[in-house]
GROMACS .gro file of N, CA and C in nm:
model
  459
    1MET      N    1  -1.852   1.769   0.534
    1MET     CA    2  -1.952   1.869   0.523
    1MET      C    3  -2.076   1.816   0.626
    2ASN      N    4  -2.104   1.888   0.744
    2ASN     CA    5  -2.155   1.844   0.871
    2ASN      C    6  -2.324   1.855   0.829
    3GLN      N    7  -2.401   1.779   0.794
    3GLN     CA    8  -2.549   1.832   0.760
    3GLN      C    9  -2.633   1.762   0.874
    4SER      N   10  -2.578   1.782   1.004
    4SER     CA   11  -2.696   1.739   1.096
    4SER      C   12  -2.765   1.833   1.133
    5ILE      N   13  -2.857   1.788   1.227
    5ILE     CA   14  -2.954   1.902   1.281
    5ILE      C   15  -2.960   1.934   1.429
    6ASN      N   16  -2.960   2.059   1.413
    6ASN     CA   17  -2.948   2.090   1.582
    6ASN      C   18  -3.095   2.150   1.615
    7GLU      N   19  -3.131   2.135   1.754
    7GLU     CA   20  -3.257   2.167   1.830
    7GLU      C   21  -3.226   2.296   1.916
    8PHE      N   22  -3.301   2.374   1.929
    8PHE     CA   23  -3.285   2.457   2.013
    8PHE      C   24  -3.390   2.501   2.112
    9TYR      N   25  -3.384   2.515   2.243
    9TYR     CA   26  -3.462   2.502   2.332
    9TYR      C   27  -3.482   2.644   2.414
   10HIS      N   28  -3.586   2.660   2.463
   10HIS     CA   29  -3.619   2.784   2.544
   10HIS      C   30  -3.696   2.758   2.656
   11PRO      N   31  -3.654   2.836   2.796
   11PRO     CA   32  -3.706   2.801   2.887
   11PRO      C   33  -3.861   2.781   2.915
   12ASN      N   34  -3.903   2.858   2.804
   12ASN     CA   35  -4.064   2.873   2.766
   12ASN      C   36  -4.127   2.733   2.741
   13GLY      N   37  -4.041   2.625   2.728
   13GLY     CA   38  -4.078   2.483   2.692
   13GLY      C   39  -4.087   2.467   2.534
   14LYS      N   40  -4.072   2.586   2.440
   14LYS     CA   41  -4.081   2.564   2.315
   14LYS      C   42  -3.933   2.546   2.245
   15SER      N   43  -3.938   2.486   2.109
   15SER     CA   44  -3.805   2.455   2.058
   15SER      C   45  -3.823   2.482   1.921
   16PHE      N   46  -3.712   2.481   1.814
   16PHE     CA   47  -3.722   2.453   1.678
   16PHE      C   48  -3.580   2.385   1.635
   17ARG      N   49  -3.598   2.336   1.513
   17ARG     CA   50  -3.470   2.277   1.482
   17ARG      C   51  -3.429   2.342   1.358
   18MET      N   52  -3.286   2.323   1.311
   18MET     CA   53  -3.244   2.390   1.200
   18MET      C   54  -3.110   2.287   1.165
   19TRP      N   55  -3.114   2.304   1.022
   19TRP     CA   56  -3.000   2.236   0.957
   19TRP      C   57  -2.864   2.299   1.016
   20ASN      N   58  -2.736   2.236   1.031
   20ASN     CA   59  -2.621   2.286   1.063
   20ASN      C   60  -2.554   2.343   0.944
   21GLU      N   61  -2.486   2.451   0.965
   21GLU     CA   62  -2.417   2.530   0.832
   21GLU      C   63  -2.289   2.556   0.856
   22PRO      N   64  -2.213   2.593   0.774
   22PRO     CA   65  -2.066   2.667   0.831
   22PRO      C   66  -2.082   2.845   0.849
   23GLY      N   67  -1.972   2.871   0.844
   23GLY     CA   68  -1.983   3.023   0.892
   23GLY      C   69  -2.007   3.052   1.045
   24LYS      N   70  -2.022   3.183   1.071
   24LYS     CA   71  -2.049   3.231   1.197
   24LYS      C   72  -2.186   3.166   1.276
   25ILE      N   73  -2.271   3.175   1.160
   25ILE     CA   74  -2.414   3.110   1.230
   25ILE      C   75  -2.393   2.950   1.267
   26GLY      N   76  -2.299   2.869   1.189
   26GLY     CA   77  -2.276   2.734   1.217
   26GLY      C   78  -2.184   2.728   1.361
   27ARG      N   79  -2.096   2.835   1.368
   27ARG     CA   80  -2.026   2.829   1.495
   27ARG      C   81  -2.099   2.854   1.618
   28ALA      N   82  -2.190   2.950   1.605
   28ALA     CA   83  -2.280   2.967   1.738
   28ALA      C   84  -2.358   2.837   1.754
   29MET      N   85  -2.385   2.748   1.644
   29MET     CA   86  -2.467   2.634   1.669
   29MET      C   87  -2.375   2.532   1.693
   30ALA      N   88  -2.256   2.526   1.687
   30ALA     CA   89  -2.190   2.424   1.727
   30ALA      C   90  -2.153   2.432   1.886
   31ALA      N   91  -2.164   2.559   1.940
   31ALA     CA   92  -2.149   2.601   2.063
   31ALA      C   93  -2.264   2.563   2.163
   32GLY      N   94  -2.388   2.542   2.068
   32GLY     CA   95  -2.507   2.520   2.148
   32GLY      C   96  -2.571   2.636   2.162
   33SER      N   97  -2.560   2.735   2.062
   33SER     CA   98  -2.645   2.861   2.102
   33SER      C   99  -2.679   2.877   1.954
   34LEU      N  100  -2.765   3.023   1.927
   34LEU     CA  101  -2.787   3.062   1.814
   34LEU      C  102  -2.700   3.202   1.797
   35TYR      N  103  -2.717   3.221   1.663
   35TYR     CA  104  -2.631   3.360   1.613
   35TYR      C  105  -2.713   3.477   1.677
   36GLU      N  106  -2.639   3.565   1.755
   36GLU     CA  107  -2.735   3.692   1.800
   36GLU      C  108  -2.816   3.628   1.922
   37ARG      N  109  -2.794   3.558   2.014
   37ARG     CA  110  -2.890   3.495   2.086
   37ARG      C  111  -2.936   3.606   2.211
   38PRO      N  112  -2.834   3.702   2.234
   38PRO     CA  113  -2.896   3.823   2.309
   38PRO      C  114  -2.985   3.908   2.261
   39PHE      N  115  -2.997   3.923   2.117
   39PHE     CA  116  -3.073   3.994   2.049
   39PHE      C  117  -3.231   3.949   2.046
   40LEU      N  118  -3.212   3.804   1.999
   40LEU     CA  119  -3.314   3.726   2.029
   40LEU      C  120  -3.392   3.704   2.164
   41ASP      N  121  -3.328   3.689   2.252
   41ASP     CA  122  -3.385   3.703   2.379
   41ASP      C  123  -3.471   3.806   2.419
   42TRP      N  124  -3.412   3.940   2.382
   42TRP     CA  125  -3.449   4.053   2.394
   42TRP      C  126  -3.600   4.076   2.323
   43ILE      N  127  -3.579   4.006   2.172
   43ILE     CA  128  -3.708   3.987   2.113
   43ILE      C  129  -3.814   3.944   2.211
   44TYR      N  130  -3.793   3.807   2.255
   44TYR     CA  131  -3.889   3.745   2.331
   44TYR      C  132  -3.928   3.832   2.456
   45GLU      N  133  -3.849   3.895   2.518
   45GLU     CA  134  -3.882   3.965   2.649
   45GLU      C  135  -3.979   4.087   2.617
   46GLN      N  136  -3.976   4.135   2.474
   46GLN     CA  137  -4.071   4.238   2.444
   46GLN      C  138  -4.242   4.193   2.440
   47ARG      N  139  -4.232   4.066   2.446
   47ARG     CA  140  -4.374   3.996   2.425
   47ARG      C  141  -4.469   4.071   2.321
   48PHE      N  142  -4.385   4.075   2.201
   48PHE     CA  143  -4.454   4.133   2.072
   48PHE      C  144  -4.574   4.030   2.038
   49GLU      N  145  -4.684   4.085   1.962
   49GLU     CA  146  -4.792   3.992   1.904
   49GLU      C  147  -4.796   4.005   1.771
   50GLY      N  148  -4.890   3.945   1.712
   50GLY     CA  149  -4.909   3.963   1.570
   50GLY      C  150  -4.800   3.884   1.471
   51ALA      N  151  -4.753   3.994   1.390
   51ALA     CA  152  -4.665   3.938   1.282
   51ALA      C  153  -4.558   4.023   1.282
   52ALA      N  154  -4.441   3.975   1.211
   52ALA     CA  155  -4.301   4.022   1.210
   52ALA      C  156  -4.255   4.000   1.074
   53LEU      N  157  -4.166   4.083   1.052
   53LEU     CA  158  -4.061   4.061   0.921
   53LEU      C  159  -3.922   4.027   0.939
   54ASP      N  160  -3.883   3.961   0.866
   54ASP     CA  161  -3.736   3.922   0.899
   54ASP      C  162  -3.680   3.936   0.766
   55VAL      N  163  -3.618   4.069   0.742
   55VAL     CA  164  -3.563   4.116   0.623
   55VAL      C  165  -3.415   4.062   0.607
   56GLY      N  166  -3.369   4.001   0.521
   56GLY     CA  167  -3.251   3.941   0.504
   56GLY      C  168  -3.269   3.794   0.609
   57ALA      N  169  -3.351   3.728   0.583
   57ALA     CA  170  -3.367   3.599   0.675
   57ALA      C  171  -3.269   3.520   0.649
   58ASN      N  172  -3.179   3.505   0.586
   58ASN     CA  173  -3.049   3.409   0.557
   58ASN      C  174  -3.129   3.263   0.564
   59THR      N  175  -3.060   3.200   0.677
   59THR     CA  176  -3.097   3.048   0.682
   59THR      C  177  -3.255   3.021   0.784
   60GLY      N  178  -3.291   3.133   0.829
   60GLY     CA  179  -3.435   3.151   0.902
   60GLY      C  180  -3.402   3.126   1.049
   61GLY      N  181  -3.289   3.131   1.103
   61GLY     CA  182  -3.267   3.121   1.257
   61GLY      C  183  -3.357   3.243   1.334
   62HIS      N  184  -3.327   3.350   1.299
   62HIS     CA  185  -3.446   3.480   1.352
   62HIS      C  186  -3.590   3.454   1.334
   63MET      N  187  -3.619   3.422   1.205
   63MET     CA  188  -3.752   3.366   1.175
   63MET      C  189  -3.787   3.265   1.224
   64LEU      N  190  -3.750   3.170   1.270
   64LEU     CA  191  -3.799   3.037   1.336
   64LEU      C  192  -3.810   3.062   1.492
   65TRP      N  193  -3.719   3.161   1.542
   65TRP     CA  194  -3.719   3.207   1.669
   65TRP      C  195  -3.836   3.286   1.697
   66MET      N  196  -3.863   3.382   1.632
   66MET     CA  197  -3.983   3.474   1.631
   66MET      C  198  -4.109   3.378   1.601
   67ALA      N  199  -4.107   3.281   1.525
   67ALA     CA  200  -4.238   3.203   1.491
   67ALA      C  201  -4.242   3.124   1.597
   68GLU      N  202  -4.155   3.030   1.636
   68GLU     CA  203  -4.189   2.909   1.712
   68GLU      C  204  -4.167   2.937   1.860
   69ILE      N  205  -4.069   3.042   1.906
   69ILE     CA  206  -4.051   3.060   2.036
   69ILE      C  207  -4.150   3.190   2.093
   70CYS      N  208  -4.143   3.285   1.991
   70CYS     CA  209  -4.232   3.402   2.043
   70CYS      C  210  -4.379   3.398   1.997
   71GLY      N  211  -4.411   3.294   1.906
   71GLY     CA  212  -4.564   3.275   1.833
   71GLY      C  213  -4.602   3.363   1.770
   72LEU      N  214  -4.509   3.441   1.686
   72LEU     CA  215  -4.550   3.552   1.587
   72LEU      C  216  -4.586   3.483   1.466
   73TYR      N  217  -4.641   3.551   1.354
   73TYR     CA  218  -4.658   3.509   1.236
   73TYR      C  219  -4.544   3.579   1.141
   74VAL      N  220  -4.454   3.508   1.093
   74VAL     CA  221  -4.338   3.562   1.022
   74VAL      C  222  -4.311   3.563   0.876
   75VAL      N  223  -4.308   3.683   0.799
   75VAL     CA  224  -4.255   3.683   0.672
   75VAL      C  225  -4.117   3.716   0.677
   76GLY      N  226  -4.028   3.616   0.613
   76GLY     CA  227  -3.897   3.610   0.597
   76GLY      C  228  -3.883   3.664   0.442
   77PHE      N  229  -3.766   3.746   0.439
   77PHE     CA  230  -3.733   3.791   0.296
   77PHE      C  231  -3.588   3.750   0.273
   78GLU      N  232  -3.562   3.655   0.196
   78GLU     CA  233  -3.431   3.617   0.169
   78GLU      C  234  -3.403   3.589   0.014
   79PRO      N  235  -3.323   3.698  -0.067
   79PRO     CA  236  -3.306   3.664  -0.200
   79PRO      C  237  -3.192   3.550  -0.221
   80VAL      N  238  -3.112   3.533  -0.144
   80VAL     CA  239  -2.999   3.433  -0.152
   80VAL      C  240  -3.031   3.287  -0.146
   81LEU      N  241  -3.082   3.272  -0.025
   81LEU     CA  242  -3.097   3.146   0.039
   81LEU      C  243  -3.216   3.121   0.094
   82PRO      N  244  -3.326   3.142   0.009
   82PRO     CA  245  -3.468   3.128   0.024
   82PRO      C  246  -3.491   2.986   0.036
   83HIS      N  247  -3.403   2.883  -0.031
   83HIS     CA  248  -3.451   2.745  -0.026
   83HIS      C  249  -3.406   2.689   0.070
   84VAL      N  250  -3.303   2.748   0.160
   84VAL     CA  251  -3.251   2.698   0.298
   84VAL      C  252  -3.318   2.734   0.398
   85ALA      N  253  -3.368   2.875   0.374
   85ALA     CA  254  -3.498   2.903   0.507
   85ALA      C  255  -3.624   2.844   0.486
   86ARG      N  256  -3.665   2.804   0.364
   86ARG     CA  257  -3.798   2.723   0.365
   86ARG      C  258  -3.748   2.564   0.442
   87ALA      N  259  -3.636   2.526   0.377
   87ALA     CA  260  -3.598   2.394   0.436
   87ALA      C  261  -3.625   2.382   0.565
   88ASN      N  262  -3.570   2.496   0.638
   88ASN     CA  263  -3.544   2.513   0.788
   88ASN      C  264  -3.708   2.515   0.844
   89ALA      N  265  -3.769   2.592   0.779
   89ALA     CA  266  -3.931   2.618   0.817
   89ALA      C  267  -3.985   2.478   0.803
   90ALA      N  268  -3.980   2.401   0.685
   90ALA     CA  269  -4.040   2.278   0.665
   90ALA      C  270  -3.980   2.185   0.790
   91LEU      N  271  -3.870   2.199   0.815
   91LEU     CA  272  -3.832   2.098   0.936
   91LEU      C  273  -3.915   2.118   1.041
   92ASN      N  274  -3.961   2.204   1.074
   92ASN     CA  275  -4.033   2.232   1.199
   92ASN      C  276  -4.202   2.242   1.169
   93GLY      N  277  -4.228   2.221   1.040
   93GLY     CA  278  -4.373   2.235   1.013
   93GLY      C  279  -4.428   2.378   1.024
   94SER      N  280  -4.324   2.464   1.012
   94SER     CA  281  -4.371   2.622   1.010
   94SER      C  282  -4.407   2.692   0.872
   95LEU      N  283  -4.349   2.605   0.794
   95LEU     CA  284  -4.390   2.691   0.642
   95LEU      C  285  -4.534   2.660   0.600
   96GLY      N  286  -4.595   2.785   0.572
   96GLY     CA  287  -4.729   2.792   0.548
   96GLY      C  288  -4.832   2.795   0.672
   97ARG      N  289  -4.766   2.755   0.785
   97ARG     CA  290  -4.850   2.780   0.897
   97ARG      C  291  -4.845   2.898   0.988
   98ASN      N  292  -4.710   2.955   1.022
   98ASN     CA  293  -4.678   3.085   1.072
   98ASN      C  294  -4.562   3.128   1.026
   99VAL      N  295  -4.496   3.097   0.889
   99VAL     CA  296  -4.380   3.132   0.833
   99VAL      C  297  -4.400   3.167   0.708
  100GLU      N  298  -4.406   3.229   0.638
  100GLU     CA  299  -4.381   3.240   0.461
  100GLU      C  300  -4.224   3.304   0.447
  101VAL      N  301  -4.179   3.253   0.342
  101VAL     CA  302  -4.045   3.317   0.295
  101VAL      C  303  -4.065   3.370   0.148
  102ARG      N  304  -4.010   3.468   0.137
  102ARG     CA  305  -4.018   3.549   0.012
  102ARG      C  306  -3.891   3.540  -0.068
  103ASP      N  307  -3.877   3.532  -0.182
  103ASP     CA  308  -3.745   3.513  -0.223
  103ASP      C  309  -3.670   3.650  -0.320
  104TYR      N  310  -3.713   3.755  -0.260
  104TYR     CA  311  -3.662   3.884  -0.290
  104TYR      C  312  -3.610   3.958  -0.193
  105ALA      N  313  -3.546   4.062  -0.215
  105ALA     CA  314  -3.526   4.182  -0.123
  105ALA      C  315  -3.595   4.274  -0.126
  106LEU      N  316  -3.568   4.372  -0.019
  106LEU     CA  317  -3.665   4.484  -0.011
  106LEU      C  318  -3.560   4.619  -0.007
  107GLY      N  319  -3.644   4.707  -0.053
  107GLY     CA  320  -3.571   4.840  -0.077
  107GLY      C  321  -3.669   4.975  -0.114
  108ASP      N  322  -3.605   5.068  -0.099
  108ASP     CA  323  -3.700   5.180  -0.128
  108ASP      C  324  -3.749   5.219  -0.279
  109VAL      N  325  -3.652   5.140  -0.363
  109VAL     CA  326  -3.693   5.170  -0.507
  109VAL      C  327  -3.685   5.018  -0.571
  110PRO      N  328  -3.786   5.005  -0.675
  110PRO     CA  329  -3.751   4.894  -0.766
  110PRO      C  330  -3.594   4.875  -0.823
  111SER      N  331  -3.539   4.770  -0.809
  111SER     CA  332  -3.384   4.746  -0.851
  111SER      C  333  -3.342   4.627  -0.835
  112VAL      N  334  -3.220   4.605  -0.897
  112VAL     CA  335  -3.163   4.462  -0.905
  112VAL      C  336  -3.046   4.450  -0.804
  113ALA      N  337  -3.027   4.395  -0.687
  113ALA     CA  338  -2.923   4.375  -0.632
  113ALA      C  339  -2.853   4.269  -0.649
  114HIS      N  340  -2.713   4.282  -0.635
  114HIS     CA  341  -2.624   4.158  -0.668
  114HIS      C  342  -2.538   4.116  -0.525
  115HIS      N  343  -2.526   3.967  -0.533
  115HIS     CA  344  -2.462   3.937  -0.437
  115HIS      C  345  -2.366   3.819  -0.484
  116GLY      N  346  -2.224   3.849  -0.439
  116GLY     CA  347  -2.132   3.763  -0.505
  116GLY      C  348  -2.054   3.692  -0.452
  117THR      N  349  -1.957   3.636  -0.496
  117THR     CA  350  -1.867   3.536  -0.412
  117THR      C  351  -1.775   3.601  -0.293
  118SER      N  352  -1.760   3.736  -0.299
  118SER     CA  353  -1.681   3.774  -0.195
  118SER      C  354  -1.770   3.774  -0.080
  119THR      N  355  -1.894   3.770  -0.067
  119THR     CA  356  -1.988   3.774   0.033
  119THR      C  357  -2.030   3.635   0.078
  120ILE      N  358  -2.055   3.570  -0.007
  120ILE     CA  359  -2.134   3.449   0.001
  120ILE      C  360  -2.024   3.330   0.048
  121GLY      N  361  -1.951   3.304  -0.064
  121GLY     CA  362  -1.835   3.200  -0.064
  121GLY      C  363  -1.911   3.055  -0.094
  122VAL      N  364  -1.830   2.970  -0.142
  122VAL     CA  365  -1.877   2.835  -0.174
  122VAL      C  366  -1.930   2.761  -0.098
  123PRO      N  367  -1.851   2.740   0.034
  123PRO     CA  368  -1.876   2.639   0.137
  123PRO      C  369  -2.037   2.654   0.179
  124ARG      N  370  -2.086   2.749   0.204
  124ARG     CA  371  -2.221   2.787   0.253
  124ARG      C  372  -2.343   2.735   0.130
  125MET      N  373  -2.301   2.768  -0.001
  125MET     CA  374  -2.361   2.725  -0.108
  125MET      C  375  -2.371   2.551  -0.151
  126ALA      N  376  -2.254   2.530  -0.111
  126ALA     CA  377  -2.243   2.358  -0.113
  126ALA      C  378  -2.331   2.301  -0.009
  127LEU      N  379  -2.355   2.352   0.110
  127LEU     CA  380  -2.455   2.303   0.195
  127LEU      C  381  -2.609   2.332   0.147
  128ALA      N  382  -2.630   2.445   0.065
  128ALA     CA  383  -2.759   2.498   0.038
  128ALA      C  384  -2.780   2.379  -0.083
  129ARG      N  385  -2.685   2.372  -0.154
  129ARG     CA  386  -2.719   2.269  -0.262
  129ARG      C  387  -2.772   2.140  -0.221
  130ALA      N  388  -2.685   2.106  -0.104
  130ALA     CA  389  -2.726   1.978  -0.047
  130ALA      C  390  -2.885   1.950   0.006
  131LEU      N  391  -2.913   2.087   0.078
  131LEU     CA  392  -3.033   2.068   0.129
  131LEU      C  393  -3.162   2.104   0.004
  132VAL      N  394  -3.159   2.183  -0.072
  132VAL     CA  395  -3.253   2.193  -0.159
  132VAL      C  396  -3.169   2.287  -0.298
  133THR      N  397  -3.181   2.219  -0.422
  133THR     CA  398  -3.110   2.275  -0.530
  133THR      C  399  -3.166   2.401  -0.566
  134PRO      N  400  -3.097   2.502  -0.562
  134PRO     CA  401  -3.134   2.655  -0.598
  134PRO      C  402  -3.130   2.662  -0.750
  135ALA      N  403  -3.218   2.764  -0.770
  135ALA     CA  404  -3.232   2.784  -0.920
  135ALA      C  405  -3.097   2.878  -0.983
  136GLU      N  406  -3.048   2.927  -0.905
  136GLU     CA  407  -2.925   2.997  -0.950
  136GLU      C  408  -2.802   2.942  -0.888
  137ASP      N  409  -2.670   2.972  -0.948
  137ASP     CA  410  -2.570   2.901  -0.918
  137ASP      C  411  -2.517   2.921  -0.762
  138GLY      N  412  -2.554   3.033  -0.714
  138GLY     CA  413  -2.562   3.124  -0.565
  138GLY      C  414  -2.424   3.181  -0.580
  139LEU      N  415  -2.338   3.188  -0.662
  139LEU     CA  416  -2.205   3.237  -0.640
  139LEU      C  417  -2.229   3.382  -0.708
  140ASN      N  418  -2.297   3.422  -0.814
  140ASN     CA  419  -2.324   3.576  -0.834
  140ASN      C  420  -2.479   3.569  -0.886
  141VAL      N  421  -2.555   3.614  -0.771
  141VAL     CA  422  -2.682   3.603  -0.771
  141VAL      C  423  -2.739   3.747  -0.818
  142ALA      N  424  -2.810   3.761  -0.922
  142ALA     CA  425  -2.919   3.924  -0.953
  142ALA      C  426  -3.060   3.863  -0.879
  143MET      N  427  -3.080   3.957  -0.815
  143MET     CA  428  -3.189   3.921  -0.711
  143MET      C  429  -3.296   4.057  -0.720
  144PRO      N  430  -3.410   4.060  -0.777
  144PRO     CA  431  -3.496   4.157  -0.753
  144PRO      C  432  -3.510   4.217  -0.587
  145ALA      N  433  -3.523   4.355  -0.621
  145ALA     CA  434  -3.542   4.431  -0.474
  145ALA      C  435  -3.668   4.516  -0.508
  146VAL      N  436  -3.760   4.447  -0.436
  146VAL     CA  437  -3.905   4.535  -0.429
  146VAL      C  438  -3.927   4.619  -0.324
  147PRO      N  439  -3.974   4.731  -0.375
  147PRO     CA  440  -4.000   4.866  -0.316
  147PRO      C  441  -4.095   4.857  -0.216
  148ILE      N  442  -4.068   4.901  -0.072
  148ILE     CA  443  -4.175   4.932   0.015
  148ILE      C  444  -4.178   5.076   0.030
  149PRO      N  445  -4.325   5.134  -0.012
  149PRO     CA  446  -4.319   5.290   0.014
  149PRO      C  447  -4.262   5.345   0.143
  150ARG      N  448  -4.202   5.438   0.142
  150ARG     CA  449  -4.155   5.509   0.275
  150ARG      C  450  -4.300   5.542   0.374
  151GLY      N  451  -4.299   5.483   0.490
  151GLY     CA  452  -4.409   5.511   0.584
  151GLY      C  453  -4.493   5.425   0.563
  152SER      N  454  -4.500   5.321   0.508
  152SER     CA  455  -4.601   5.217   0.503
  152SER      C  456  -4.574   5.102   0.590
  153VAL      N  457  -4.450   5.093   0.649
  153VAL     CA  458  -4.440   4.979   0.746
  153VAL      C  459  -4.419   5.038   0.879
   0.00000   0.00000   0.00000
């Protein structure tokens, strides 16, 4: 398992770091890029100001891009890997400064969502355990889904 740290630079002179990970996000990192980089560039080009939500923050790549590259205050919602998103934010000194990570899902009604092995798989959780020990085993996680009233965002 490769637990190296990748640093991503932007032409604006700003950068941020993330732990390397397996899967499609890790493959993009290994190629020297970020997952969904064209979308991230589009976000930067919009010159948004203020705050942003990253719903389904995963390991925090988009969250850190919006915080460190775009200069936004970001609240990331990640029910399965919040400990990894927090570890990546802490790696940049972002946690508590311009990033918050909430460990629940969002929806339109109170509920409990389930995330099982068919989606997440063991390799990612092995890395997550190496970074920060999660409260759950990560293989079949029941997570609260907090309602957001329609029209409130």
